[in-house]
Short mmCIF file of C-alpha atoms in Angstrom, two decimals:
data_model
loop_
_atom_site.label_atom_id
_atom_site.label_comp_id
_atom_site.label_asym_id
_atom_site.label_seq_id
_atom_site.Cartn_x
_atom_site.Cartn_y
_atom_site.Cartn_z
CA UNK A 1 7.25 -2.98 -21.77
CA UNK A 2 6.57 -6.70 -21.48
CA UNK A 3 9.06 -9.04 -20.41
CA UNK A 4 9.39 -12.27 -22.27
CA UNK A 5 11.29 -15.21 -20.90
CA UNK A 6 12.91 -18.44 -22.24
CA UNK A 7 12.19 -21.23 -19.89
CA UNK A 8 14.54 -24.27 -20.37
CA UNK A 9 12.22 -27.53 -19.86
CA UNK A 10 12.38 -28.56 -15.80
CA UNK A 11 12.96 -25.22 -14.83
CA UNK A 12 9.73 -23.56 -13.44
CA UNK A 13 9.43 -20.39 -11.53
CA UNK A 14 5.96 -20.71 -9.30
CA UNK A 15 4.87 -17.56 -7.75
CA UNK A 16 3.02 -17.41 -4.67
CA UNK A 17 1.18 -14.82 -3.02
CA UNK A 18 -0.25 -14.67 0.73
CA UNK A 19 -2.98 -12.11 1.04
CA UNK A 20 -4.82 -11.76 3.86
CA UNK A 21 -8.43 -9.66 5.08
CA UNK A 22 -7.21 -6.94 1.92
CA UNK A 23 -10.71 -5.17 1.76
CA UNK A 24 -9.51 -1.78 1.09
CA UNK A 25 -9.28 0.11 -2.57
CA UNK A 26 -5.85 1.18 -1.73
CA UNK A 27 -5.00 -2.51 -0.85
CA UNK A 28 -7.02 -3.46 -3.88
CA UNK A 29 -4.65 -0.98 -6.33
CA UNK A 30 -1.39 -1.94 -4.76
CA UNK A 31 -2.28 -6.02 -5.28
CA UNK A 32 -3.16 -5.26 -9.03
CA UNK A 33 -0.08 -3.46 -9.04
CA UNK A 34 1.78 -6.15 -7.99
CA UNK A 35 0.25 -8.68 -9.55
CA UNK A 36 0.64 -6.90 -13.09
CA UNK A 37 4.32 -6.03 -12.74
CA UNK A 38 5.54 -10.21 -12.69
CA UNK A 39 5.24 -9.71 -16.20
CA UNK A 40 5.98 -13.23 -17.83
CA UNK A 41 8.62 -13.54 -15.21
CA UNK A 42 6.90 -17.24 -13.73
CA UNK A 43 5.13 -20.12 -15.02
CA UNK A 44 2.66 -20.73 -12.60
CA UNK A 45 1.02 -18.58 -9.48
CA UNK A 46 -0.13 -19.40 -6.38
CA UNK A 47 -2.64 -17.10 -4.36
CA UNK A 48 -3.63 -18.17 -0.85
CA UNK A 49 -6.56 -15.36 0.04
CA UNK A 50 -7.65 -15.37 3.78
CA UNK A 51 -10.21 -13.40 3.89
CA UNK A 52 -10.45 -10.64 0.75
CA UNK A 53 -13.09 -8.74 -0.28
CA UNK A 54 -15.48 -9.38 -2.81
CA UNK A 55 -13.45 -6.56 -4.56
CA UNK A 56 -10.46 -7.60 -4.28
CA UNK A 57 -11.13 -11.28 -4.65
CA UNK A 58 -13.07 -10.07 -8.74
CA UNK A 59 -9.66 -8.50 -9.23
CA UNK A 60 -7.41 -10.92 -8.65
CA UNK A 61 -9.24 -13.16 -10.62
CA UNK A 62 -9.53 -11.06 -13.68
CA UNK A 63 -6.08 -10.68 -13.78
CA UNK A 64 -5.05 -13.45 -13.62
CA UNK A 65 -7.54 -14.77 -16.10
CA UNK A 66 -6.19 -12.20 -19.05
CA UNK A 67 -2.36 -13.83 -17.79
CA UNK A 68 -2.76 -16.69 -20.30
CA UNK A 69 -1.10 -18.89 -17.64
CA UNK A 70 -1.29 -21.21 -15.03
CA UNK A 71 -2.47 -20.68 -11.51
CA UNK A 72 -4.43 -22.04 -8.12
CA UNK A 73 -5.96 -19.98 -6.00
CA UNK A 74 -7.25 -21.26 -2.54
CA UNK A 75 -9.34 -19.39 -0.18
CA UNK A 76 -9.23 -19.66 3.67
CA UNK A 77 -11.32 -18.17 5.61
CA UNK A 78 -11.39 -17.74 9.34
CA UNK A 79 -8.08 -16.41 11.62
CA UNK A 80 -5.13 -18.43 10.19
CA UNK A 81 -1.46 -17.42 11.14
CA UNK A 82 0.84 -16.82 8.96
CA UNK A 83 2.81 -20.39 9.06
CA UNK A 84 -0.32 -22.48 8.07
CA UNK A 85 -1.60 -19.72 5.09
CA UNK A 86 2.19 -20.55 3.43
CA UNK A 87 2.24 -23.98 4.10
CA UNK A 88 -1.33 -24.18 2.20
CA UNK A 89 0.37 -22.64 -0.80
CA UNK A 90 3.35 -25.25 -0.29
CA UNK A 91 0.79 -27.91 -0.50
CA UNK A 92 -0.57 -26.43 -4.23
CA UNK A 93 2.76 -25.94 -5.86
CA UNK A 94 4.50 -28.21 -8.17
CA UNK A 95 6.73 -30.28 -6.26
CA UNK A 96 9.05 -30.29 -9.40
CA UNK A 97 9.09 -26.75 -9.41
CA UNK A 98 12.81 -25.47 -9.75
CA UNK A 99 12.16 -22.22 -7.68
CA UNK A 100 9.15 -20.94 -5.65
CA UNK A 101 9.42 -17.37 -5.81
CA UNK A 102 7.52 -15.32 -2.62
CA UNK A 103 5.81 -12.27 -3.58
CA UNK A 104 4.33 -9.86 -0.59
CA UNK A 105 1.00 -8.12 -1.77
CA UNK A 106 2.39 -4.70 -2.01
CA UNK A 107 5.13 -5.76 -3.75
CA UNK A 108 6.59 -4.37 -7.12
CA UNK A 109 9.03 -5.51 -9.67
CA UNK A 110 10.45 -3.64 -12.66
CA UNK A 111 10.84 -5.23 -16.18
CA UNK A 112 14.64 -4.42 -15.68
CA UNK A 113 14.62 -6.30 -12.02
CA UNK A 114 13.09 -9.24 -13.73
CA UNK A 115 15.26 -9.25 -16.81
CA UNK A 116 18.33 -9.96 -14.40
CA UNK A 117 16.63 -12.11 -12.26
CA UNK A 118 15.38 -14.93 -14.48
CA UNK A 119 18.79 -15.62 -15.86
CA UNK A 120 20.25 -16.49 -12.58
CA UNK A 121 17.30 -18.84 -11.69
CA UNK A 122 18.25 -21.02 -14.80
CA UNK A 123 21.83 -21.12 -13.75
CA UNK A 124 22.35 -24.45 -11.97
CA UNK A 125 25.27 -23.47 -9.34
CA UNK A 126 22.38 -20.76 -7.89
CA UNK A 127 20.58 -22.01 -4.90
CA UNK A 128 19.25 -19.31 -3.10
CA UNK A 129 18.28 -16.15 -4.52
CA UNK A 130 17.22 -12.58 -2.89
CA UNK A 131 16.45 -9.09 -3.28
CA UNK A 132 16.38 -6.00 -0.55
#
């Protein structure tokens, strides 16, 4: 099932993930996964890699090459802590974005999750929005 979303003009939705030294292929499977179930949920993602595998880094980029839509990945290598890897992916987002959405790498959403979600971002007395 693929989700498809309205997006009222002003209102973007930028993804970002943070994924750091993944070099495993169970790593590598739960990324795709992740990556694949956003759906047509955002307008825009953001990857920060620090430190991928070849692997992993081919995969990412093929999927998000068949996505049809925008996205900036940056690649820092090296031991970075987690503060200065997100603020990296703070400095490549829109700062007219409406929401910036954080995504872990083994993270999964389901059309129906989505489907509920969206319409709340474009509501304009919602400010903060999370999931457990």
């Amino acid at each position: 099932m693929q989700l498809r979303c309205s997006i009222p003009k002003g209102k973007k939705v930028i993804s970002c993930h943070i994924i750091a030294k993944e070099t495993s292929k169970f790593g590598e499977m739960l990324f795709r996964a992740s990556l694949e179930s956003l759906g047509a949920f955002h307008d825009e993602i953001v990857l920060i890699d620090n430190g991928c595998s070849f692997n992993v880094r081919a995969m990412y980029k093929d999927v998000l090459g068949k996505r049809g839509k925008p996205y900036k990945i940056d690649i820092l290598e090296g031991n970075r802590t987690y503060s200065e890897l997100r603020n990296q992916a703070l400095k490549l987002m829109d700062p007219n974005a409406k929401w910036f959405h954080w995504v872990d790498s083994d993270e999964l959403y389901f059309v129906d999750q989505l489907e509920h979600l969206r319409p709340l971002l474009d509501r304009n007395d919602v400010s903060v929005v999370f999931s457990q």
